[in-house]
XYZ file of C-alpha atoms in Angstrom:
740
model
C 99.597 49.742 194.740
C 95.897 51.766 193.961
C 93.006 49.852 194.972
C 91.056 47.801 192.676
C 88.316 49.970 190.408
C 85.610 48.091 192.160
C 86.394 48.502 195.549
C 84.859 52.428 196.721
C 85.884 53.686 199.756
C 82.999 55.588 201.739
C 81.178 56.779 204.589
C 77.832 55.712 205.959
C 75.733 57.536 209.045
C 73.357 56.155 211.163
C 71.025 58.237 213.559
C 72.731 58.735 216.950
C 76.161 56.470 215.728
C 79.462 57.469 214.263
C 79.625 57.332 210.826
C 81.883 54.206 209.590
C 84.200 54.077 206.973
C 84.284 50.757 204.959
C 84.997 49.986 201.577
C 82.490 48.760 199.251
C 82.910 46.224 196.351
C 80.486 46.698 193.388
C 80.853 43.376 192.256
C 78.590 41.886 195.411
C 74.898 42.386 195.074
C 73.871 45.541 196.883
C 71.841 43.715 199.254
C 74.199 41.762 200.531
C 76.396 45.365 201.288
C 73.573 46.305 203.030
C 73.041 43.480 205.233
C 76.451 43.671 206.162
C 76.365 47.526 207.308
C 72.915 46.185 209.143
C 74.861 43.801 211.045
C 77.483 46.171 211.714
C 75.223 48.324 213.763
C 73.556 45.385 214.853
C 70.198 45.731 213.304
C 67.858 43.170 212.123
C 65.451 42.919 209.143
C 68.023 43.899 206.323
C 65.324 43.725 203.869
C 63.657 47.062 205.449
C 66.604 49.352 204.902
C 68.160 50.940 202.109
C 71.375 53.395 201.318
C 70.990 56.803 200.127
C 73.125 59.785 199.086
C 73.882 61.886 201.979
C 73.033 64.794 200.513
C 69.725 67.582 199.615
C 68.418 64.819 197.095
C 68.337 62.037 199.667
C 68.137 60.128 196.271
C 68.312 55.918 196.834
C 71.205 53.891 195.721
C 69.652 50.920 193.671
C 71.631 48.561 191.333
C 71.142 51.187 188.388
C 73.056 53.510 189.772
C 75.563 52.355 192.623
C 78.086 52.891 190.165
C 78.153 56.740 190.406
C 78.893 56.174 194.169
C 82.576 57.729 193.853
C 85.674 57.299 196.255
C 85.151 59.283 199.302
C 81.304 59.837 198.920
C 78.670 59.895 202.170
C 76.346 57.404 201.954
C 73.183 56.975 204.858
C 71.550 53.738 206.086
C 67.687 54.400 206.231
C 64.616 52.449 205.762
C 63.783 50.833 202.515
C 61.563 52.949 199.551
C 58.864 50.557 200.315
C 58.986 51.041 203.995
C 59.627 54.717 203.652
C 56.083 54.676 201.069
C 53.775 52.573 203.600
C 54.436 54.751 206.477
C 53.920 58.092 204.652
C 50.987 56.411 203.108
C 49.986 55.923 206.542
C 50.757 59.514 208.133
C 49.377 61.641 205.536
C 46.156 59.995 206.039
C 46.450 61.238 209.855
C 43.571 62.542 211.414
C 45.973 65.563 212.762
C 46.803 68.523 211.101
C 50.420 68.683 212.576
C 51.002 64.950 211.579
C 49.432 65.204 208.428
C 51.249 68.704 207.179
C 54.460 67.295 208.241
C 53.764 63.512 206.647
C 53.015 65.708 203.085
C 56.223 67.995 203.654
C 58.340 64.997 203.734
C 55.998 62.925 200.800
C 56.953 66.236 198.747
C 60.766 66.103 199.086
C 60.965 61.959 198.954
C 58.499 62.243 195.797
C 61.644 63.599 193.684
C 63.531 60.091 193.786
C 62.237 57.914 191.158
C 62.708 54.173 193.422
C 60.475 55.777 196.174
C 58.278 57.064 193.937
C 57.570 53.929 192.055
C 57.131 52.247 195.186
C 54.338 54.952 196.258
C 52.409 55.060 192.991
C 52.113 51.607 193.625
C 50.239 51.566 196.619
C 47.803 53.938 195.023
C 49.336 56.932 196.281
C 48.394 59.126 193.438
C 44.567 58.138 193.430
C 44.925 59.236 197.007
C 46.356 62.666 196.617
C 44.160 63.139 194.507
C 41.386 62.170 196.421
C 42.280 64.576 199.028
C 42.648 67.288 196.957
C 38.830 66.197 195.035
C 38.106 65.894 198.847
C 39.585 65.441 201.838
C 40.952 68.794 202.266
C 36.891 70.159 202.164
C 37.254 68.905 205.976
C 39.520 71.624 206.581
C 37.385 74.540 204.802
C 35.873 75.565 207.970
C 39.046 76.192 209.629
C 40.985 77.722 206.292
C 39.754 81.059 207.843
C 41.325 80.863 211.430
C 44.300 78.438 209.896
C 44.778 80.090 206.656
C 48.844 79.193 206.412
C 48.327 76.108 207.874
C 45.380 74.951 205.238
C 47.681 76.915 202.229
C 50.770 74.379 203.241
C 48.741 71.842 203.738
C 47.527 71.939 200.083
C 51.002 73.273 198.466
C 52.421 70.186 200.029
C 49.995 68.044 198.753
C 50.465 69.789 195.260
C 53.937 69.630 195.251
C 54.070 65.527 195.967
C 51.503 64.892 193.333
C 53.543 67.280 190.894
C 56.870 65.547 191.811
C 55.347 61.909 191.011
C 53.830 62.862 188.038
C 56.655 64.142 187.040
C 58.635 60.557 186.646
C 56.486 59.756 184.100
C 55.270 56.749 185.754
C 51.381 57.333 185.500
C 49.736 58.330 182.314
C 47.621 61.921 183.058
C 45.175 60.425 181.066
C 43.580 58.799 184.495
C 42.369 61.924 185.836
C 38.782 62.578 186.681
C 36.787 65.711 185.872
C 36.588 66.489 189.445
C 39.822 66.819 190.200
C 40.497 68.682 187.045
C 37.808 71.174 188.770
C 39.419 71.207 191.826
C 42.757 72.142 190.605
C 41.047 75.017 188.530
C 39.078 76.384 190.828
C 42.478 77.042 192.507
C 43.767 79.145 189.378
C 40.045 81.074 189.474
C 40.475 82.431 192.611
C 41.989 85.779 193.955
C 43.188 85.587 196.562
C 44.801 81.620 196.563
C 48.433 80.969 198.341
C 51.128 81.324 196.148
C 52.692 78.080 196.269
C 48.794 76.450 195.584
C 48.449 78.588 192.428
C 51.908 77.780 191.189
C 51.236 74.063 191.742
C 47.834 74.176 190.089
C 49.491 75.905 187.128
C 52.315 73.637 186.456
C 49.154 70.916 187.164
C 47.104 71.971 184.319
C 50.248 73.063 181.778
C 51.107 69.046 182.247
C 47.944 67.963 181.546
C 47.098 70.099 178.871
C 50.883 69.128 177.131
C 50.417 65.344 177.957
C 46.653 64.680 176.938
C 44.291 65.670 174.055
C 41.239 64.703 176.132
C 42.705 66.763 178.984
C 42.846 69.880 177.313
C 39.195 69.716 176.247
C 38.264 69.215 180.054
C 40.811 72.244 180.965
C 39.594 74.350 178.478
C 36.144 74.110 179.828
C 37.220 74.925 183.126
C 39.469 78.053 183.076
C 39.867 80.080 179.911
C 42.117 82.608 179.065
C 40.512 85.843 180.449
C 40.312 84.258 184.236
C 44.148 83.606 183.860
C 44.684 87.208 183.107
C 44.598 88.772 186.447
C 47.605 86.391 187.396
C 49.432 88.601 184.808
C 49.051 91.768 186.640
C 50.765 90.877 189.976
C 54.284 91.606 190.188
C 55.532 87.540 191.267
C 57.648 86.727 188.101
C 57.306 83.009 189.015
C 53.423 83.527 188.474
C 53.495 85.163 185.346
C 55.860 82.691 184.229
C 53.231 79.382 185.117
C 50.584 81.298 183.443
C 52.043 82.298 180.280
C 52.849 78.899 180.022
C 49.674 77.858 180.654
C 48.486 80.441 178.037
C 51.252 78.962 175.584
C 49.813 75.086 176.618
C 46.793 75.785 175.202
C 47.126 77.877 172.359
C 49.597 74.409 171.672
C 46.944 71.957 171.665
C 44.360 73.857 170.411
C 42.486 71.257 168.156
C 43.289 72.306 164.531
C 40.305 72.626 163.029
C 39.444 75.384 165.188
C 42.980 77.581 164.240
C 41.583 76.961 160.345
C 41.272 80.850 158.661
C 37.669 81.699 156.473
C 39.097 82.179 153.085
C 37.171 85.384 152.570
C 37.986 87.256 156.082
C 40.767 89.513 155.130
C 41.766 91.071 158.638
C 43.413 87.815 159.515
C 43.635 88.317 163.128
C 39.560 88.818 163.660
C 39.065 84.925 162.215
C 36.560 82.985 164.060
C 39.370 81.054 166.083
C 39.000 79.481 169.559
C 38.003 81.935 172.531
C 41.493 81.397 173.277
C 42.952 82.636 169.905
C 40.484 85.589 169.965
C 42.340 87.115 173.532
C 45.564 86.399 171.866
C 45.010 88.829 169.699
C 42.962 91.510 171.828
C 44.770 94.237 172.712
C 44.118 93.671 176.545
C 46.200 90.448 176.885
C 49.256 92.061 174.609
C 49.473 94.942 176.488
C 49.166 93.781 180.141
C 51.825 91.625 179.165
C 54.020 94.708 177.886
C 53.467 96.364 180.618
C 53.525 94.195 183.957
C 56.313 91.843 182.203
C 58.315 92.930 179.952
C 58.584 96.722 181.027
C 58.249 95.493 184.861
C 61.528 96.982 186.708
C 62.225 93.155 187.364
C 64.948 91.917 185.373
C 63.663 88.883 182.888
C 64.869 85.553 183.699
C 65.605 82.890 181.374
C 62.571 80.928 181.925
C 60.097 84.187 180.936
C 62.209 84.889 178.418
C 61.492 81.528 176.931
C 57.591 81.708 177.304
C 57.274 85.161 175.865
C 59.071 83.550 172.853
C 56.820 80.393 172.605
C 54.398 83.271 172.952
C 55.540 85.022 169.728
C 56.371 82.097 167.894
C 52.616 80.379 168.238
C 51.084 84.065 167.850
C 52.982 84.061 164.574
C 52.237 80.755 163.666
C 48.155 82.994 163.206
C 49.741 83.337 160.242
C 50.454 80.256 158.716
C 47.126 79.359 156.632
C 47.378 82.391 155.420
C 50.689 81.920 154.527
C 49.964 78.630 152.966
C 46.619 79.099 151.135
C 46.981 80.102 147.763
C 44.834 82.780 145.636
C 42.135 81.543 143.528
C 41.832 84.088 140.542
C 38.348 83.007 139.687
C 37.295 83.983 143.421
C 35.728 87.615 142.909
C 36.119 88.291 146.478
C 40.199 87.661 146.660
C 40.108 89.736 143.527
C 38.048 92.709 144.950
C 41.497 92.838 147.258
C 44.023 93.735 144.465
C 41.023 95.993 142.792
C 40.972 98.121 146.017
C 44.968 98.319 145.993
C 44.346 99.522 142.641
C 41.837 101.952 143.707
C 43.912 103.480 146.215
C 46.733 103.908 144.658
C 45.673 105.743 141.501
C 42.090 107.231 143.394
C 39.622 105.786 140.447
C 36.723 105.513 142.484
C 34.600 107.413 140.603
C 35.152 105.653 137.625
C 31.971 104.511 135.986
C 31.967 100.657 135.900
C 30.742 100.945 132.506
C 33.098 103.538 130.792
C 34.555 102.695 127.560
C 34.977 99.441 126.002
C 35.817 95.837 127.494
C 39.385 96.240 125.966
C 39.750 99.689 126.894
C 38.813 98.769 130.567
C 41.383 95.429 130.311
C 44.481 97.971 128.633
C 43.982 100.228 131.546
C 43.726 97.334 134.370
C 46.883 96.015 132.522
C 48.957 98.880 133.089
C 47.945 100.003 136.176
C 49.187 96.972 137.281
C 52.249 96.715 135.492
C 52.738 100.019 137.771
C 51.954 98.334 140.978
C 54.559 95.847 140.396
C 53.103 92.861 139.578
C 54.855 90.269 137.668
C 51.519 88.489 135.673
C 50.178 92.627 134.351
C 47.061 90.760 132.972
C 45.663 88.834 135.877
C 47.860 89.836 138.586
C 46.094 86.978 141.342
C 48.262 84.398 139.670
C 50.790 86.055 141.445
C 49.963 85.198 144.863
C 49.215 81.316 143.694
C 52.652 80.866 145.106
C 52.921 79.110 148.580
C 54.631 80.019 151.026
C 53.596 83.181 151.145
C 50.251 82.946 149.143
C 47.528 84.907 150.389
C 49.256 86.683 153.759
C 51.300 88.749 150.913
C 48.022 89.841 149.921
C 46.915 90.573 153.548
C 50.030 92.681 154.218
C 49.930 94.840 151.142
C 46.384 96.072 152.044
C 46.989 96.321 155.669
C 49.970 98.809 153.889
C 47.920 100.357 151.634
C 45.021 101.169 154.201
C 46.983 102.226 157.310
C 49.681 103.613 155.767
C 47.857 105.352 152.495
C 50.223 108.004 152.151
C 53.212 105.737 151.921
C 52.349 103.283 149.958
C 50.611 105.782 147.584
C 54.128 107.528 147.297
C 56.379 104.255 146.582
C 53.727 103.077 143.788
C 53.646 106.698 142.223
C 57.773 106.965 142.717
C 58.107 103.996 140.650
C 55.646 104.632 138.202
C 57.645 107.757 136.984
C 60.797 105.920 136.482
C 62.171 104.020 133.630
C 61.045 100.741 133.881
C 64.474 98.984 134.562
C 64.994 101.003 137.420
C 61.523 100.891 138.764
C 61.063 99.184 142.242
C 58.111 96.920 141.778
C 55.874 96.724 144.467
C 54.029 93.846 143.891
C 56.835 91.482 143.473
C 58.430 92.937 146.110
C 56.139 92.626 148.850
C 55.437 88.804 148.031
C 59.213 88.328 148.383
C 59.199 90.602 151.605
C 56.311 88.289 153.047
C 58.225 85.692 152.061
C 61.375 86.597 153.855
C 59.559 87.881 156.590
C 58.532 84.967 157.341
C 61.723 82.706 156.882
C 62.652 85.399 159.352
C 60.843 84.852 162.321
C 60.244 81.163 161.685
C 56.363 81.243 161.292
C 54.759 77.686 160.951
C 57.889 76.206 162.867
C 56.818 74.630 166.670
C 58.811 76.758 169.474
C 62.162 75.285 170.111
C 62.758 74.034 173.610
C 65.867 76.191 175.098
C 65.603 78.975 172.749
C 64.730 82.822 174.821
C 64.696 84.862 171.381
C 62.003 87.111 172.088
C 61.625 90.354 170.824
C 59.880 93.142 172.860
C 58.667 95.160 170.133
C 56.382 92.729 168.910
C 54.142 93.162 171.980
C 53.799 96.492 170.882
C 51.614 96.392 168.678
C 48.196 94.898 168.290
C 49.555 94.136 164.561
C 52.802 93.617 165.047
C 53.441 91.351 161.447
C 51.667 93.637 159.379
C 53.849 96.795 161.011
C 56.675 94.775 160.480
C 56.369 94.644 157.226
C 55.118 98.233 156.771
C 58.294 99.231 157.931
C 60.395 96.444 155.709
C 58.543 97.398 152.659
C 59.243 101.109 152.892
C 63.346 100.156 153.580
C 63.055 97.960 150.877
C 62.113 100.963 148.285
C 64.735 103.219 149.701
C 67.566 100.850 149.614
C 66.677 99.946 145.938
C 66.673 103.920 145.264
C 70.639 104.209 146.954
C 71.568 100.812 144.989
C 70.161 102.624 142.217
C 69.241 99.073 141.061
C 67.773 97.732 137.951
C 65.163 94.792 137.786
C 68.059 92.604 137.390
C 69.633 93.558 140.324
C 66.003 92.081 142.669
C 67.997 89.163 144.522
C 70.586 91.474 145.085
C 68.641 94.373 146.332
C 66.759 91.456 148.624
C 69.994 90.043 149.982
C 70.817 93.742 151.663
C 67.419 94.195 153.188
C 67.403 90.897 154.709
C 71.114 91.794 156.226
C 69.402 95.011 157.242
C 66.636 93.734 159.107
C 68.730 90.986 160.818
C 71.297 93.790 161.741
C 68.281 95.502 163.320
C 66.937 92.565 165.015
C 70.091 91.571 166.773
C 70.202 94.963 168.356
C 67.029 93.942 170.146
C 64.460 97.184 169.680
C 61.930 98.193 172.189
C 59.429 98.963 169.871
C 58.214 99.319 166.373
C 59.489 103.028 166.073
C 63.040 101.860 167.830
C 63.316 99.109 164.982
C 62.562 101.517 162.235
C 65.081 104.404 163.816
C 67.837 101.470 163.831
C 67.217 100.633 160.291
C 67.634 104.603 159.485
C 71.431 103.976 160.508
C 71.461 100.479 158.260
C 71.347 102.355 155.274
C 73.060 100.872 151.910
C 76.322 103.231 152.004
C 76.651 101.785 155.954
C 76.013 97.767 155.410
C 78.729 98.492 152.646
C 80.759 99.996 154.861
C 80.198 97.156 157.730
C 80.783 94.032 154.827
C 84.477 96.207 153.913
C 85.718 96.509 157.507
C 84.308 92.535 158.199
C 85.853 91.732 154.664
C 89.542 93.608 156.213
C 89.349 91.640 159.281
C 88.861 88.332 157.638
C 91.181 88.669 154.503
C 94.527 87.101 154.414
C 97.393 88.449 152.447
C 98.267 85.722 149.764
C 101.853 86.615 149.222
C 104.333 83.872 149.822
C 105.653 85.448 152.886
C 103.176 86.630 154.594
C 102.037 83.051 153.957
C 104.710 81.821 155.687
C 104.330 84.259 158.197
C 101.021 83.015 159.007
C 102.267 79.478 159.226
C 104.776 80.310 161.630
C 102.520 82.255 163.843
C 99.322 79.893 163.644
C 100.551 76.973 166.289
C 101.537 80.243 168.526
C 97.817 80.747 168.638
C 96.383 77.874 169.091
C 98.150 77.128 171.630
C 96.947 80.936 173.314
C 93.457 79.493 172.516
C 94.233 76.133 173.955
C 95.222 77.441 177.559
C 92.633 79.853 177.479
C 90.152 76.908 176.835
C 91.691 74.962 179.865
C 91.708 77.689 181.636
C 88.016 78.114 181.362
C 87.022 74.488 182.294
C 89.361 74.980 185.584
C 86.675 77.795 186.345
C 83.757 75.564 186.305
C 80.323 75.832 184.757
C 76.788 75.368 185.865
C 75.073 72.258 183.547
C 71.136 72.154 183.597
C 69.482 68.792 184.002
C 66.750 68.121 181.396
C 63.608 67.417 182.986
C 59.874 67.531 181.477
C 58.978 69.816 183.962
C 61.600 73.268 183.269
C 60.520 75.641 186.220
C 61.728 72.652 188.361
C 65.348 72.423 186.913
C 68.202 70.297 188.714
C 71.385 71.591 188.376
C 75.000 70.111 188.068
C 78.250 71.632 188.537
C 81.477 70.797 186.814
C 85.404 71.647 186.720
C 88.739 70.782 185.671
C 91.353 71.307 188.369
C 93.979 73.459 187.963
C 96.579 70.675 187.675
C 94.380 69.332 184.305
C 94.148 65.910 186.060
C 90.545 65.780 187.119
C 87.403 66.579 186.304
C 85.624 67.451 189.791
C 81.300 67.513 189.524
C 78.505 67.597 191.782
C 74.445 68.493 192.099
C 73.246 71.747 193.561
C 70.424 72.865 194.652
C 70.078 76.042 192.152
C 72.308 77.961 190.033
C 75.336 79.389 191.857
C 76.104 82.910 191.977
C 79.739 82.824 192.235
C 82.561 80.437 192.236
C 82.178 76.469 193.464
C 84.645 75.222 195.145
C 86.080 71.714 194.638
C 85.978 70.293 197.955
C 81.631 71.127 197.610
C 81.915 68.484 194.751
C 82.182 65.287 195.503
C 82.541 63.390 192.401
C 85.684 63.025 190.729
C 86.549 61.899 187.321
C 90.279 61.223 186.235
C 91.288 62.878 183.082
C 93.354 59.709 182.725
C 90.447 57.657 181.955
C 88.687 59.431 179.439
C 88.121 57.481 176.242
C 86.282 59.716 174.123
C 84.468 63.146 173.577
C 80.659 62.584 171.248
C 78.448 65.100 170.455
C 75.125 65.285 169.004
C 72.697 62.512 168.021
C 75.436 60.056 169.154
C 75.287 60.854 172.837
C 73.593 58.085 174.865
C 71.092 60.929 176.774
C 69.832 62.056 173.452
C 69.285 58.429 172.124
C 67.271 57.865 175.622
C 65.060 61.128 175.187
C 61.628 61.151 173.460
C 61.276 62.670 169.852
C 59.800 65.871 171.568
C 62.275 66.921 173.250
C 65.111 65.535 170.663
C 65.056 68.993 168.838
C 67.764 70.802 167.331
C 68.736 73.385 170.231
C 69.333 70.377 172.183
C 70.868 68.305 170.068
C 73.716 71.054 169.203
C 74.071 71.344 172.808
C 74.365 67.942 173.609
C 77.918 65.823 174.278
C 78.909 63.249 177.039
C 82.476 61.746 177.847
C 82.746 58.252 177.343
C 85.298 56.665 180.542
C 86.059 52.850 181.608
C 84.137 50.865 179.369
C 80.405 52.370 178.642
C 80.003 54.793 180.838
C 79.361 58.171 180.145
C 79.062 61.702 181.429
C 76.545 63.534 180.180
C 75.959 67.507 179.226
C 73.620 69.543 177.547
C 75.623 72.976 177.474
C 73.531 76.337 178.766
C 74.411 78.031 175.776
C 76.322 77.547 172.265
C 79.281 79.328 173.511
C 79.880 77.072 176.576
C 79.041 74.068 174.173
C 82.582 75.220 172.124
C 84.643 75.646 175.105
C 84.318 72.361 176.606
C 84.168 70.430 173.955
C 87.452 72.382 172.262
C 88.913 72.325 176.353
C 87.963 68.412 176.729
C 89.620 67.517 173.004
C 92.675 69.733 174.360
C 92.845 67.261 177.142
C 92.879 63.988 175.449
C 95.409 65.675 172.842
C 93.233 65.735 169.910
C 92.409 68.660 167.528
C 89.884 71.634 168.528
C 87.238 72.061 165.671
C 84.524 74.297 166.908
C 83.694 77.252 165.459
C 84.274 79.217 168.302
C 87.940 77.932 167.537
C 87.789 78.751 164.190
C 86.391 82.159 164.690
C 89.267 83.022 167.813
C 91.969 81.779 165.325
C 90.558 84.228 162.445
C 90.493 87.280 165.036
C 93.684 86.575 167.054
C 95.515 85.385 163.854
C 94.330 88.877 162.038
C 95.344 91.051 164.805
C 98.757 89.129 165.373
C 99.529 89.267 161.323
C 98.826 93.257 161.362
C 100.927 93.862 164.509
C 103.728 92.323 162.791
C 103.613 93.988 159.961
C 103.420 97.193 161.105
C 106.465 99.418 160.786
C 107.725 99.033 164.488
C 111.519 99.403 163.932
C 112.969 100.774 166.745
C 109.353 101.918 168.424
C 109.108 100.170 171.822
C 105.618 99.572 172.900
C 104.580 100.316 176.183
C 103.236 97.454 178.719
C 100.950 100.021 180.343
C 99.112 102.549 178.925
C 100.033 106.081 178.474
C 98.138 107.951 181.564
C 95.168 109.754 180.889
C 95.334 113.784 180.480
C 94.340 116.424 182.709
C 91.180 118.181 181.914
C 91.005 121.209 179.965
C 90.650 124.610 181.649
C 87.668 125.479 179.909
C 85.684 123.719 176.876
C 84.850 127.450 174.833
C 86.050 125.458 172.170
C 83.367 122.663 172.065
C 79.935 124.145 170.416
C 76.898 121.895 169.360
C 76.313 122.303 165.570
C 72.628 121.703 165.941
């Protein structure tokens, strides 16, 4: 007979004694269980003791998390969170350097537990740490030269404990003094600083900026992006990541009024922004990131890729104001830009302003504006009143005309000489293309928390968006000619151009020139071939016998997909625990037992490099106990999170397993692929339909392949199981010659 569901069998450790095996009744108060354990070892004052998980986390068992205890768990009897907090509060104030250092090390480790953190904070522990940073460490400045490693460790553990305590969100960031901010900023500004201290200091500055608008102003007064740049020139990718994170935070929280563009300034990247935005637009920062980070021999990890993506998004968001600014048809300065486009295209610089009558000049302007491809030939300024893309389209056109003058003149004159119905309207095309590029690059949208999709080519030029436009407008003109399009085909051409751009971007070119060459290989003819190939792969024959064969094969394919999903679940996956500080993520691993009856899971210190054995995953969940699989915003861990973190990316990767009564095992998949694999596999275990996009894609691919194989004329042809042998090399290669 199985034991009652409320009884959990565990082992409990106590230093200097043999572990004790006992059954815990989850219905009994936790204090009564601790008292029973203490009495077993003849320990008095049971209220001064508590139970911990006996692993690297050392998390305390509380009434809230006691249901996480599973059969076979190993617990440890230890001093209560309050007693531990009191002891550490006293120890970190020791006059002995060695004792203080050991105490701060223990504090940094213990602070990861929210139960301990609450007790230590209640003792005004945060204030004690900030005082130590502000003034306490000054006592050891004299010893720094002769005891530099010890001093670095002392400060490192102090800041680590501070970061861990603040990460729980118990104390508001608004409570810190300018003196504390100055001290943290000084650690970042020093050229030679302990790496661990520098990491923690950068993390603290980032959190301050992100969590408090008031602290943003104080931090911005103490540190500039120019002072952060040297940290990007080293070889430590963690320091580089933290540094870019601080830059992103300063950029993201810059007051809105400081981001506004002067409407009379055409050169948008030289508009009067904050000092931070100035430096972001300068070659120095971009080139340093390009040479020391993107082109570094060290592979870019996920966190660095995320920070580069955020920087890319925020840089492009500088364009938002221009994108959302309508042109004022009465503004002469803005209209002069259109006159400049006309002058460059038709070389009418030396034309007298007063030559001919007003009517004649108006007629000439109208003719030229028609050749330039504006919708409104009389007053083309009206074309730029649509937002988006607003004035950004005009900025792009002027940049193209000035910096790629030959290509600009060629496009305008080429289309001027075509028949009216076959001309590619440069003005209209530029406006629609600018709008499309803003959509592709998501200009104006906040960066997603889990995205790592940065493009190295956008870090290779100071004016990458304008150069991107210049390449794409030439592509549009080329595609227009290849399609032999007319004005009625404008939308079709734009669809093809979007596809060409998206396919080229998917290849992640390293430079704008490489992007341009990739587009050369994606001509309209090639796009048609790709579409035809994809259509052939997706097409189903509609005759009745074929449909019957399809229906017969479909269950076999679905069973094959199901087995693949279950096999993947047996291999297991490492999941990330979402926290407010991304770079100190914690991980946990989950896998299905080979007999498909139990889910094994457990916490990990770091992401595993290879397979995680079953015996290292101490928690178990019988598949028979699973009641449902919940996805998206219905998951309990999505309801609990703040609005800032409930972005689309996280919601699309969240799922939960419901078991027993209102108990959940919560997941955030590392990517869409793993999300589909796990939701499919769990639904298959429950006997439910697998409905993910991944299953549909697999079904289409495998079904199409199986159909084609079965429809081949294979009568009396035996297909070998092993591939044929590779033939011997020829005696010479005289038959090979270079066509070039």
